[in-house]
PDB file of C-alpha atoms in Angstrom:
ATOM      1  CA  UNK A   1     -11.192 -35.114  16.762  1.00 54.00           C
ATOM      2  CA  UNK A   2     -11.341 -31.537  17.960  1.00 60.00           C
ATOM      3  CA  UNK A   3     -11.009 -28.775  15.455  1.00 62.00           C
ATOM      4  CA  UNK A   4      -8.457 -26.169  16.408  1.00 66.00           C
ATOM      5  CA  UNK A   5     -10.032 -22.707  16.768  1.00 67.00           C
ATOM      6  CA  UNK A   6      -8.049 -20.006  15.375  1.00 67.00           C
ATOM      7  CA  UNK A   7      -8.375 -16.577  17.323  1.00 70.00           C
ATOM      8  CA  UNK A   8      -7.588 -13.431  15.509  1.00 69.00           C
ATOM      9  CA  UNK A   9      -5.349 -11.233  17.191  1.00 70.00           C
ATOM     10  CA  UNK A  10      -6.498  -7.639  17.481  1.00 68.00           C
ATOM     11  CA  UNK A  11      -4.320  -5.130  15.531  1.00 64.00           C
ATOM     12  CA  UNK A  12      -1.908  -3.331  17.799  1.00 65.00           C
ATOM     13  CA  UNK A  13      -2.411  -0.213  15.813  1.00 71.00           C
ATOM     14  CA  UNK A  14      -5.992   1.435  15.863  1.00 78.00           C
ATOM     15  CA  UNK A  15      -6.582   3.243  12.824  1.00 79.00           C
ATOM     16  CA  UNK A  16      -9.390   5.904  12.889  1.00 85.00           C
ATOM     17  CA  UNK A  17     -11.589   5.543   9.986  1.00 88.00           C
ATOM     18  CA  UNK A  18     -13.093   8.422   7.907  1.00 92.00           C
ATOM     19  CA  UNK A  19     -14.189   8.890   4.308  1.00 94.00           C
ATOM     20  CA  UNK A  20     -10.757   9.967   2.951  1.00 94.00           C
ATOM     21  CA  UNK A  21      -9.167   6.731   4.593  1.00 92.00           C
ATOM     22  CA  UNK A  22     -11.873   4.519   3.236  1.00 92.00           C
ATOM     23  CA  UNK A  23     -11.679   5.744  -0.273  1.00 95.00           C
ATOM     24  CA  UNK A  24      -7.709   5.358  -0.264  1.00 93.00           C
ATOM     25  CA  UNK A  25      -8.141   1.842   1.181  1.00 93.00           C
ATOM     26  CA  UNK A  26     -10.787   1.014  -1.493  1.00 95.00           C
ATOM     27  CA  UNK A  27      -8.334   2.155  -4.186  1.00 96.00           C
ATOM     28  CA  UNK A  28      -5.588  -0.091  -2.914  1.00 94.00           C
ATOM     29  CA  UNK A  29      -7.892  -3.027  -2.643  1.00 95.00           C
ATOM     30  CA  UNK A  30      -8.888  -2.652  -6.307  1.00 96.00           C
ATOM     31  CA  UNK A  31      -5.711  -4.713  -6.924  1.00 94.00           C
ATOM     32  CA  UNK A  32      -7.398  -7.666  -5.264  1.00 96.00           C
ATOM     33  CA  UNK A  33      -5.585  -7.480  -1.851  1.00 95.00           C
ATOM     34  CA  UNK A  34      -7.316  -8.015   1.326  1.00 94.00           C
ATOM     35  CA  UNK A  35      -7.781  -5.092   3.703  1.00 91.00           C
ATOM     36  CA  UNK A  36      -5.034  -6.355   5.876  1.00 90.00           C
ATOM     37  CA  UNK A  37      -2.592  -7.010   3.099  1.00 93.00           C
ATOM     38  CA  UNK A  38      -3.397  -3.639   1.590  1.00 93.00           C
ATOM     39  CA  UNK A  39      -2.557  -1.938   5.038  1.00 91.00           C
ATOM     40  CA  UNK A  40       0.814  -3.841   5.205  1.00 92.00           C
ATOM     41  CA  UNK A  41       1.728  -2.962   1.590  1.00 94.00           C
ATOM     42  CA  UNK A  42       0.845   0.659   2.221  1.00 93.00           C
ATOM     43  CA  UNK A  43       3.052   0.806   5.433  1.00 93.00           C
ATOM     44  CA  UNK A  44       5.882  -0.738   3.628  1.00 95.00           C
ATOM     45  CA  UNK A  45       5.521   1.517   0.464  1.00 94.00           C
ATOM     46  CA  UNK A  46       5.688   4.620   2.597  1.00 95.00           C
ATOM     47  CA  UNK A  47       8.512   3.364   4.708  1.00 97.00           C
ATOM     48  CA  UNK A  48      10.456   2.635   1.689  1.00 95.00           C
ATOM     49  CA  UNK A  49       9.865   6.238   0.404  1.00 95.00           C
ATOM     50  CA  UNK A  50      10.764   7.669   3.786  1.00 96.00           C
ATOM     51  CA  UNK A  51      14.020   5.789   4.046  1.00 97.00           C
ATOM     52  CA  UNK A  52      15.020   6.897   0.525  1.00 95.00           C
ATOM     53  CA  UNK A  53      14.294  10.409   1.229  1.00 96.00           C
ATOM     54  CA  UNK A  54      16.358  10.327   4.477  1.00 97.00           C
ATOM     55  CA  UNK A  55      19.225   8.330   3.004  1.00 97.00           C
ATOM     56  CA  UNK A  56      19.500  10.618  -0.002  1.00 96.00           C
ATOM     57  CA  UNK A  57      19.534  13.646   2.236  1.00 96.00           C
ATOM     58  CA  UNK A  58      16.594  15.088   0.568  1.00 95.00           C
ATOM     59  CA  UNK A  59      14.954  15.710   4.028  1.00 96.00           C
ATOM     60  CA  UNK A  60      16.413  15.492   7.502  1.00 97.00           C
ATOM     61  CA  UNK A  61      16.252  12.122   9.041  1.00 97.00           C
ATOM     62  CA  UNK A  62      13.103  11.341  10.848  1.00 96.00           C
ATOM     63  CA  UNK A  63      11.033  14.279   9.305  1.00 96.00           C
ATOM     64  CA  UNK A  64       8.158  14.011   6.749  1.00 96.00           C
ATOM     65  CA  UNK A  65       8.710  15.379   3.363  1.00 95.00           C
ATOM     66  CA  UNK A  66       6.226  18.197   2.157  1.00 95.00           C
ATOM     67  CA  UNK A  67       5.621  16.118  -0.969  1.00 93.00           C
ATOM     68  CA  UNK A  68       6.668  12.737  -2.330  1.00 91.00           C
ATOM     69  CA  UNK A  69       6.596  11.448  -5.903  1.00 90.00           C
ATOM     70  CA  UNK A  70       6.072   7.947  -7.256  1.00 88.00           C
ATOM     71  CA  UNK A  71       7.555   6.887 -10.578  1.00 89.00           C
ATOM     72  CA  UNK A  72       5.635   4.072 -12.227  1.00 88.00           C
ATOM     73  CA  UNK A  73       7.058   2.020 -15.109  1.00 89.00           C
ATOM     74  CA  UNK A  74       4.496   1.438 -17.866  1.00 89.00           C
ATOM     75  CA  UNK A  75       3.092  -1.988 -17.828  1.00 85.00           C
ATOM     76  CA  UNK A  76       1.596  -2.726 -21.223  1.00 85.00           C
ATOM     77  CA  UNK A  77      -1.070  -5.512 -21.460  1.00 78.00           C
ATOM     78  CA  UNK A  78      -1.407  -7.480 -24.589  1.00 75.00           C
ATOM     79  CA  UNK A  79      -4.244  -6.550 -26.770  1.00 72.00           C
ATOM     80  CA  UNK A  80      -6.930  -9.018 -27.972  1.00 70.00           C
ATOM     81  CA  UNK A  81      -6.238 -10.087 -31.614  1.00 69.00           C
ATOM     82  CA  UNK A  82      -9.267  -8.102 -32.871  1.00 65.00           C
ATOM     83  CA  UNK A  83      -8.036  -4.903 -31.298  1.00 60.00           C
ATOM     84  CA  UNK A  84      -4.376  -4.929 -32.652  1.00 59.00           C
ATOM     85  CA  UNK A  85      -3.388  -2.192 -34.900  1.00 56.00           C
TER      86      UNK A  85
END
């Protein structure tokens, strides 16, 4: 029986790499994501922030804000029994 060979489709969006980009990508990948998933999440994350800024009227539609802020909800992790106070 012949094994189906999967061919990888090249990315339609070329991304120039530099040290700053590689450092940012490495940070996102610390979560355990693959490089491709990290890129997809980053694009969705930025798109969500831009849509929010445009819909709220904070910046004109189609423009890049000078600065964006992320609010993170604290995510406490349980401590080991010998570390509890």
